[in-house]
XYZ file of C-alpha atoms in Angstrom:
607
model
C 122.412 58.510 70.796
C 123.062 56.314 67.760
C 122.200 57.975 64.527
C 120.511 54.890 63.215
C 117.366 55.199 65.596
C 114.657 56.801 63.873
C 112.529 57.622 66.500
C 112.572 58.585 70.456
C 111.073 55.329 72.236
C 108.505 56.426 74.713
C 108.253 55.016 78.267
C 106.318 55.699 81.137
C 107.984 58.360 83.594
C 108.367 56.949 87.203
C 106.545 58.138 90.018
C 109.433 59.839 91.502
C 110.105 61.979 88.546
C 106.525 62.886 88.316
C 106.202 63.940 92.227
C 109.333 65.833 91.870
C 108.284 68.114 88.822
C 104.631 68.371 90.360
C 105.925 69.697 93.577
C 108.597 71.844 91.694
C 105.819 73.242 89.614
C 103.004 73.911 92.696
C 105.793 75.219 95.401
C 107.111 77.575 92.545
C 103.572 79.292 92.340
C 102.822 78.935 96.117
C 106.122 80.927 97.004
C 105.766 83.265 94.408
C 101.947 84.302 95.514
C 103.367 84.650 99.169
C 106.540 86.493 98.289
C 104.693 89.005 96.077
C 102.075 89.453 98.886
C 104.751 90.219 101.699
C 108.148 91.155 99.934
C 107.015 92.263 96.394
C 109.744 90.262 95.136
C 108.113 86.744 94.193
C 111.001 86.092 92.029
C 113.433 85.340 94.923
C 111.260 82.289 96.155
C 111.179 81.124 92.528
C 115.207 81.464 92.344
C 115.208 79.662 95.704
C 113.171 76.698 94.494
C 115.580 76.489 91.803
C 118.540 76.693 93.913
C 116.841 73.552 96.044
C 115.799 71.325 93.577
C 118.363 72.064 91.023
C 122.266 71.415 91.190
C 123.183 73.410 93.584
C 121.074 72.078 96.089
C 119.578 68.570 96.626
C 119.824 67.899 92.564
C 116.340 66.116 92.567
C 116.078 67.357 88.594
C 117.714 65.267 86.050
C 120.125 67.143 83.887
C 118.273 66.505 80.963
C 115.487 68.095 83.045
C 117.066 71.174 83.841
C 118.528 71.978 80.410
C 114.615 71.544 79.152
C 113.630 73.738 81.655
C 116.275 76.402 81.162
C 115.228 76.617 77.112
C 111.532 77.141 77.900
C 112.375 79.343 80.836
C 113.844 81.511 78.111
C 110.486 81.678 76.167
C 109.144 82.868 79.558
C 112.139 85.653 79.449
C 111.006 86.651 75.761
C 107.399 86.960 76.686
C 108.021 89.019 80.340
C 109.755 91.533 78.397
C 107.346 91.391 75.145
C 104.570 92.153 77.931
C 106.502 95.259 79.179
C 106.501 96.453 75.771
C 102.798 96.048 75.372
C 102.143 98.038 78.890
C 104.220 100.825 77.383
C 102.187 104.073 77.425
C 103.712 105.911 74.583
C 101.937 109.341 74.991
C 103.245 109.367 78.830
C 106.573 108.239 77.955
C 107.057 111.336 75.416
C 105.579 113.687 77.962
C 108.179 112.333 80.681
C 110.882 111.624 78.300
C 113.673 114.066 79.683
C 113.344 113.507 83.196
C 113.058 109.800 82.410
C 116.111 110.108 80.515
C 118.035 111.687 83.079
C 117.036 109.393 85.797
C 117.497 106.102 83.667
C 121.072 107.513 82.725
C 122.030 107.791 86.363
C 120.854 104.526 86.874
C 123.183 103.244 84.252
C 126.295 105.131 84.399
C 126.470 105.156 88.254
C 126.678 101.233 88.756
C 129.200 101.041 86.111
C 131.548 103.849 87.573
C 131.415 102.300 90.885
C 131.606 98.624 89.532
C 135.174 100.163 88.566
C 136.260 100.091 92.311
C 135.900 96.105 92.603
C 139.766 95.790 91.639
C 140.426 97.640 95.171
C 138.602 94.983 97.504
C 138.571 91.868 94.516
C 141.758 89.936 93.514
C 142.424 89.842 89.597
C 139.443 92.049 88.637
C 140.243 93.418 85.052
C 138.225 96.629 83.708
C 136.482 94.160 81.317
C 135.118 92.414 84.048
C 134.477 95.220 86.279
C 132.260 96.678 83.427
C 130.497 93.125 83.113
C 129.875 93.159 87.159
C 128.442 97.010 86.582
C 126.217 96.099 83.251
C 124.833 93.437 85.493
C 123.867 95.697 88.047
C 122.786 98.485 85.680
C 119.331 96.961 85.079
C 116.187 97.357 87.032
C 113.257 94.869 87.302
C 110.224 95.650 85.438
C 108.600 93.028 86.919
C 109.353 94.420 90.461
C 108.392 98.054 89.871
C 104.921 96.809 87.988
C 104.067 95.181 91.222
C 105.194 97.915 93.298
C 103.432 100.636 91.507
C 100.041 98.564 90.908
C 99.958 97.506 94.785
C 100.880 100.871 95.979
C 98.134 102.539 93.671
C 100.728 105.039 92.182
C 100.828 103.450 88.517
C 98.794 106.680 86.932
C 100.876 109.164 89.247
C 103.825 111.234 88.012
C 106.064 109.609 90.062
C 105.035 106.270 88.668
C 105.146 107.208 85.162
C 108.801 108.776 85.913
C 109.626 105.398 87.741
C 107.984 102.899 85.033
C 109.700 104.876 82.129
C 113.658 104.889 83.736
C 113.096 101.141 84.708
C 112.231 100.133 81.103
C 114.999 102.662 79.508
C 117.521 100.566 82.248
C 116.100 97.374 81.050
C 116.538 98.252 77.244
C 120.082 99.070 77.713
C 120.574 95.818 80.191
C 119.188 93.641 77.276
C 121.721 95.648 74.803
C 124.465 94.840 77.821
C 123.354 91.024 77.641
C 124.540 90.739 73.566
C 127.627 93.129 74.530
C 128.588 91.032 77.084
C 127.895 87.608 75.357
C 129.810 88.886 72.515
C 132.873 89.460 74.930
C 132.937 86.050 76.052
C 132.878 84.495 72.508
C 135.487 86.531 71.198
C 139.312 86.253 72.493
C 140.241 89.480 72.406
C 138.850 92.944 73.204
C 137.975 95.102 70.255
C 135.859 97.964 69.591
C 133.955 96.191 67.472
C 132.573 93.796 69.886
C 130.947 96.783 72.074
C 130.199 98.774 68.763
C 128.182 96.336 66.832
C 125.417 95.417 69.576
C 125.096 99.098 70.310
C 124.990 100.045 66.749
C 122.390 97.356 65.750
C 120.104 98.424 68.638
C 120.192 101.998 67.679
C 119.362 100.848 64.345
C 116.372 98.946 65.511
C 115.259 101.972 67.853
C 115.336 104.265 64.820
C 114.331 102.274 61.995
C 111.173 100.212 63.691
C 109.872 103.694 64.311
C 110.598 105.136 61.294
C 108.924 102.258 59.173
C 106.018 102.371 61.587
C 105.343 105.895 60.804
C 105.939 106.027 56.967
C 105.185 102.247 55.808
C 102.836 100.886 58.227
C 100.643 103.935 58.968
C 100.029 104.893 55.532
C 99.589 101.115 54.902
C 96.713 100.973 57.782
C 94.852 103.699 56.668
C 94.869 102.326 53.167
C 93.296 98.951 54.257
C 90.815 100.696 56.328
C 89.431 102.892 53.892
C 89.604 99.708 51.196
C 87.627 97.199 53.403
C 85.444 100.016 55.084
C 84.110 100.549 51.246
C 83.151 96.963 51.254
C 80.057 95.608 53.324
C 80.545 92.153 55.143
C 83.641 91.274 52.880
C 85.512 88.180 53.720
C 88.724 90.309 54.512
C 87.100 92.263 57.010
C 85.480 89.106 58.740
C 88.894 87.519 59.038
C 90.762 90.590 59.929
C 88.162 91.254 62.896
C 88.898 87.898 64.548
C 91.186 86.585 67.364
C 92.976 84.166 65.462
C 94.070 86.584 62.761
C 95.249 89.188 65.682
C 97.242 86.269 67.589
C 98.868 85.312 64.034
C 99.849 88.953 63.599
C 101.062 89.349 67.015
C 103.194 86.529 66.982
C 104.768 86.956 63.653
C 105.706 90.470 64.450
C 107.260 88.896 68.029
C 109.329 86.198 66.229
C 110.355 88.289 63.004
C 111.742 91.363 64.910
C 113.433 88.568 67.397
C 114.824 86.706 64.749
C 116.310 89.438 62.947
C 117.989 91.083 66.178
C 119.491 87.909 66.762
C 120.751 87.757 63.231
C 121.748 91.075 63.054
C 123.882 90.743 66.075
C 121.883 92.323 69.108
C 119.422 90.874 71.787
C 116.167 89.334 70.836
C 114.983 90.731 74.215
C 115.032 94.330 72.806
C 113.295 93.190 69.519
C 110.702 91.377 72.396
C 110.270 94.922 73.725
C 110.164 96.961 70.349
C 107.858 94.097 69.009
C 105.385 94.818 72.237
C 105.828 98.651 71.895
C 104.901 98.671 67.850
C 101.726 96.307 68.592
C 100.247 98.789 71.260
C 100.898 101.678 69.043
C 99.177 99.847 66.237
C 96.321 99.454 68.229
C 96.316 103.087 69.314
C 96.406 103.951 65.683
C 93.174 101.306 64.714
C 91.463 102.755 67.502
C 91.842 106.039 66.421
C 91.015 105.473 62.717
C 87.663 103.431 63.867
C 86.764 106.491 66.103
C 87.305 108.961 63.070
C 85.095 106.574 60.883
C 82.374 106.233 63.349
C 82.338 110.269 63.827
C 82.181 110.400 59.961
C 78.926 108.382 59.754
C 77.249 110.792 62.439
C 78.245 113.947 60.872
C 74.567 114.141 58.573
C 72.949 113.837 61.902
C 74.947 116.558 63.265
C 74.214 118.949 60.864
C 71.273 120.290 62.583
C 73.412 122.365 64.982
C 76.411 123.496 62.671
C 77.868 125.131 65.679
C 78.319 122.234 67.943
C 82.141 120.608 67.952
C 83.079 117.273 65.909
C 82.221 114.699 68.348
C 85.337 113.240 68.998
C 85.478 112.629 72.728
C 83.003 110.939 74.933
C 79.260 111.654 73.994
C 78.071 112.007 77.664
C 80.644 114.485 78.087
C 79.312 116.476 74.875
C 75.810 116.137 76.139
C 76.624 117.699 79.439
C 78.520 120.641 78.081
C 75.501 121.159 75.910
C 73.553 121.217 78.974
C 75.916 124.071 80.295
C 75.575 125.934 77.208
C 71.699 125.763 77.408
C 71.858 127.198 80.822
C 74.216 129.741 79.820
C 71.748 131.162 77.473
C 69.275 131.051 79.613
C 70.946 133.202 82.147
C 71.800 135.432 79.589
C 68.089 135.777 78.123
C 66.095 135.972 81.085
C 62.937 136.482 79.027
C 63.110 133.735 77.120
C 60.852 130.890 77.731
C 62.184 128.278 79.667
C 60.488 125.565 77.585
C 62.262 126.203 74.557
C 65.719 126.210 76.493
C 64.495 122.779 78.055
C 63.451 121.405 74.534
C 66.642 122.359 73.051
C 68.705 120.762 76.116
C 66.308 117.344 75.445
C 67.330 117.300 71.644
C 70.577 117.729 72.620
C 70.632 114.955 74.886
C 68.930 112.801 72.350
C 71.442 113.576 69.630
C 74.237 113.039 72.245
C 72.485 109.420 72.993
C 72.584 108.677 69.282
C 76.234 109.800 68.843
C 77.172 107.703 71.805
C 75.489 104.553 70.510
C 76.748 104.891 67.022
C 80.456 106.004 67.626
C 80.872 103.767 70.465
C 79.215 100.744 69.044
C 82.076 100.108 66.112
C 85.361 100.790 68.297
C 84.378 98.558 71.335
C 83.589 95.501 69.286
C 87.383 95.225 68.575
C 88.746 95.683 72.071
C 89.320 92.151 72.098
C 92.005 92.382 69.466
C 94.325 94.405 71.055
C 97.437 93.449 72.153
C 97.274 93.657 75.669
C 93.680 91.602 75.158
C 95.108 88.773 72.939
C 98.112 88.550 75.417
C 96.130 88.213 78.574
C 93.804 85.643 76.913
C 96.755 83.451 75.141
C 99.840 84.065 77.121
C 99.354 85.386 80.411
C 98.078 82.303 82.135
C 100.860 80.084 80.861
C 103.445 82.560 81.305
C 102.983 83.425 85.281
C 102.352 79.787 86.109
C 104.931 77.825 83.600
C 107.066 79.608 81.693
C 108.028 82.522 84.108
C 108.682 79.972 87.086
C 110.732 78.221 84.784
C 113.036 80.893 83.908
C 113.639 82.044 87.474
C 114.302 78.552 88.194
C 116.769 78.299 85.559
C 118.666 81.247 87.168
C 118.660 79.306 90.378
C 120.200 76.277 88.728
C 123.329 78.594 87.899
C 123.481 79.775 91.518
C 126.241 78.024 93.539
C 124.606 78.638 96.824
C 127.204 76.359 98.509
C 130.170 78.496 97.879
C 128.207 81.653 98.534
C 129.015 81.689 102.277
C 132.485 81.352 102.924
C 134.078 84.639 104.673
C 136.115 86.255 101.913
C 132.952 86.277 99.589
C 130.219 87.376 102.191
C 132.285 90.419 103.306
C 132.800 91.323 99.289
C 129.289 90.894 98.531
C 128.269 93.223 101.132
C 130.433 95.748 100.391
C 129.580 95.268 96.693
C 125.771 95.764 97.567
C 126.267 98.842 99.494
C 127.778 100.333 96.742
C 124.956 99.222 94.058
C 122.673 100.642 96.538
C 124.254 103.849 96.589
C 124.545 103.935 92.859
C 120.365 103.513 92.393
C 119.603 105.755 95.360
C 121.382 108.673 93.394
C 118.308 108.618 91.086
C 116.085 109.874 93.753
C 118.233 113.155 94.066
C 116.431 114.528 91.051
C 113.001 114.785 92.758
C 114.582 116.876 95.645
C 114.170 120.189 95.293
C 117.193 122.314 96.349
C 117.002 125.583 97.753
C 119.594 126.648 95.285
C 119.476 125.411 91.682
C 122.146 123.338 90.510
C 125.175 125.345 88.892
C 125.079 123.537 85.443
C 121.553 124.459 85.166
C 121.811 127.829 85.851
C 124.307 128.341 83.264
C 122.184 126.290 80.547
C 119.074 128.080 81.756
C 120.640 131.582 80.821
C 121.210 130.705 77.235
C 118.578 127.844 76.750
C 115.606 128.883 79.344
C 112.991 128.544 77.176
C 113.355 124.850 75.956
C 114.870 123.916 79.412
C 111.815 125.207 81.004
C 109.422 122.593 78.921
C 111.638 119.393 80.192
C 113.065 120.207 83.615
C 110.514 119.680 86.205
C 111.510 122.750 88.529
C 110.705 126.138 87.774
C 113.936 128.486 86.285
C 112.332 131.829 86.369
C 114.451 134.290 88.498
C 111.725 136.643 88.379
C 108.652 137.252 90.183
C 106.301 134.152 90.878
C 103.564 133.429 88.241
C 100.877 131.103 89.446
C 100.092 128.558 86.556
C 96.695 126.663 85.981
C 98.864 123.291 86.019
C 100.414 123.894 89.387
C 97.251 125.392 90.743
C 95.179 122.439 89.692
C 97.945 120.117 91.022
C 98.203 121.908 94.339
C 94.667 121.942 94.837
C 94.456 118.356 94.142
C 97.227 117.365 96.071
C 96.216 119.409 99.332
C 92.623 120.708 99.005
C 92.303 121.733 102.926
C 95.310 123.865 102.330
C 93.637 125.191 99.320
C 90.672 126.229 101.114
C 92.472 128.106 103.537
C 94.804 129.949 100.840
C 91.286 130.863 99.236
C 90.188 132.207 102.482
C 92.707 134.808 102.684
C 93.569 136.682 99.669
C 95.405 139.094 101.309
C 98.046 136.222 102.029
C 98.169 135.585 98.120
C 98.735 139.193 97.109
C 102.048 139.247 99.580
C 103.387 136.044 98.284
C 102.816 136.753 94.671
C 105.231 139.648 95.522
C 108.073 137.714 96.734
C 110.787 136.561 94.513
C 110.760 133.152 92.826
C 113.144 130.781 94.247
C 113.206 126.930 93.688
C 111.205 125.749 96.845
C 112.749 123.686 99.504
C 111.392 119.811 99.577
C 108.116 119.602 101.365
C 109.456 116.112 102.034
C 111.642 113.434 100.925
C 109.297 110.740 100.786
C 109.106 111.136 96.679
C 112.682 110.993 96.285
C 113.007 107.835 98.579
C 110.328 105.894 96.834
C 112.105 106.899 93.250
C 115.671 105.729 94.275
C 114.613 102.584 96.671
C 112.421 101.208 93.696
C 115.326 101.663 91.127
C 117.234 99.173 93.624
C 115.467 96.293 92.512
C 117.704 94.666 89.653
C 115.712 91.345 89.023
C 115.575 89.311 85.888
C 117.837 91.223 83.876
C 120.744 91.522 86.119
C 120.894 87.413 86.855
C 120.591 87.027 82.872
C 123.753 89.318 82.500
C 125.510 87.768 85.333
C 124.836 84.214 84.431
C 125.665 84.800 80.746
C 129.067 86.569 81.716
C 129.574 83.540 83.995
C 128.967 81.000 81.286
C 130.937 82.372 78.824
C 133.886 83.008 80.619
C 133.975 86.855 80.953
C 134.294 86.490 84.814
C 137.264 84.037 84.336
C 135.459 81.062 85.768
C 136.782 77.624 85.399
C 134.678 74.544 85.346
C 137.254 72.514 87.144
C 137.529 75.218 90.123
C 133.975 75.845 90.135
C 132.419 79.317 90.062
C 134.643 82.922 90.125
C 134.924 84.926 92.684
C 133.472 87.770 90.947
C 130.358 86.011 90.138
C 129.697 85.135 93.381
C 130.436 88.744 94.783
C 127.897 90.218 91.631
C 125.483 87.348 92.488
C 125.293 88.605 96.528
C 124.987 92.328 95.092
C 121.774 91.192 92.765
C 120.029 89.125 95.444
C 120.203 91.554 98.436
C 119.369 94.339 96.262
C 116.114 92.598 94.642
C 115.056 91.990 98.215
C 115.948 95.193 99.910
C 114.321 97.483 97.103
C 110.774 96.087 97.178
C 110.835 96.250 101.045
C 111.829 99.812 101.363
C 109.228 100.782 98.812
C 106.888 98.992 100.824
C 107.683 100.398 103.919
C 107.750 103.909 102.642
C 104.237 103.850 100.850
C 102.648 102.228 104.224
C 104.296 105.475 105.859
C 103.045 107.874 103.142
C 99.673 106.521 103.388
C 99.317 106.203 106.967
C 100.390 110.240 106.820
C 97.997 111.091 104.144
C 94.882 109.177 106.189
C 95.768 111.417 109.350
C 96.213 114.494 107.384
C 92.949 113.906 105.579
C 91.194 112.960 108.758
C 92.173 115.509 111.042
C 91.750 118.144 108.129
C 94.745 120.155 109.249
C 95.458 121.783 105.399
C 99.204 120.109 105.451
C 100.860 119.729 102.487
C 100.578 115.773 100.943
C 103.669 113.951 101.581
C 104.065 113.370 98.051
C 103.317 116.964 96.502
C 102.712 116.962 92.783
C 104.513 113.791 92.273
C 101.279 111.822 93.914
C 98.965 113.265 91.354
C 97.848 112.099 88.317
C 100.177 114.157 85.468
C 98.362 117.063 83.443
C 95.270 116.326 85.283
C 92.376 118.777 86.178
C 89.683 119.450 88.572
C 85.929 119.051 87.616
C 84.420 122.293 87.670
């Protein structure tokens, strides 16, 4: 375009262009809805629309339109990763960190390790190219994982916690890998600095951001609450308690961390995930401060009963607890008049109602200012209807579908797909209870028994069996009929308690199958890394010769894994639910197919 033109001339688009864009957007959303309901992988349909409407297919969209869609779609990817950070439960992640880390490490190292077998059946593959292919296949689709968990109802279960945490860790490493692959493509020679810089910068971000939150942001937040709380109806308090202020603050955190990560040399997607996690942590801190402020205001009213605990939880639970205490006191003192105990219970109920109304009114006013609330109101609609379809369509623009069905590419892609399926299915072995403990765990348990037993999910004791309250409550929650049978036969409990404790054989392989199958789906990060490696020349592609053979093989593996993983999980979940309903209807007392992995961790039965 000549440089002397001061502005872009406006002209009405043709009806053909409008019809193409309209059909493109509508079909993206319709096919995404249909594929999510049937196969839990709507992104496959969106990628297929991109292939059909883009250059690999009919080429209905112009080159300029495809470039604009690609750039806007990357904003959708940033928001997708940001949403994953917002939905991170930090407490649950911390409680299952060890097992999730082991599963995530296996899901990362196994695909990269098996990818070094590529030179044996793909000609001319170097170790760097094999590493890039393994990096593209080491991620796990967060969108597919969250869709599977929400549809199957396993989001709050222990299996769901481990799965979501491991998938997040895999995607974090995948985002770091994308920066490494991009550096490999822009550099002529391979050096350790190319790999070390993104890794070191990512580690620095992962360490400094939490430290800054604890040592800098937390004291400033407490100081701000104490300063603003001392003023009544101040202008600062009114402005901060608005959605516009929260939206501006969240946008500044996201763009600031993304820009800092890009200039520092790591992936801005990793920074987007950190931004979401930081905002979620800050929302929890603010909620805790509001509850403590509300509890402090209700302390003078609670001075009439000094023996009562400080109302930090739900006031309805406190009032029910006061009722149980009054009932217990009446049983211990049968000569005491009943009216006195009833009057005390009524007064406790009234104080509990006052506590609930006064303490819950303040925190509930700010629920619309949390990260998830702001995201759902201002970002979610645009993301899921426009930005996310644009991103997956831009992935389809880069898939040469016409070159993927040649005989040599097809059989190599199927072989590599089998290897990548095996690499992720191995993750399910950590949920299998072997009759004999693993030898390294035996050696480590002799020296570090106390520390390992806190993290490792299976018991490491070699003495007598000891029934813990946690295991008892979980088993009772998972198999109520079996618990009744065991309680009806105390003699059986005495005999079983004398037997030496061994790691029991697996109740079923359904938990392991669910975990391994859910980790199979690669999704958006896999397509991103492979596309970056292809466009930057890591796979050795030549624009005149077309796409490289390795890129086509990797694309086959990503497509088939993303399609087969959700299908396997959906069929397994249907089978498990059918077994659960049959056993509950017959009341046979058999174990739940998922065992302790199907219940909420640290759950307690109501007494």
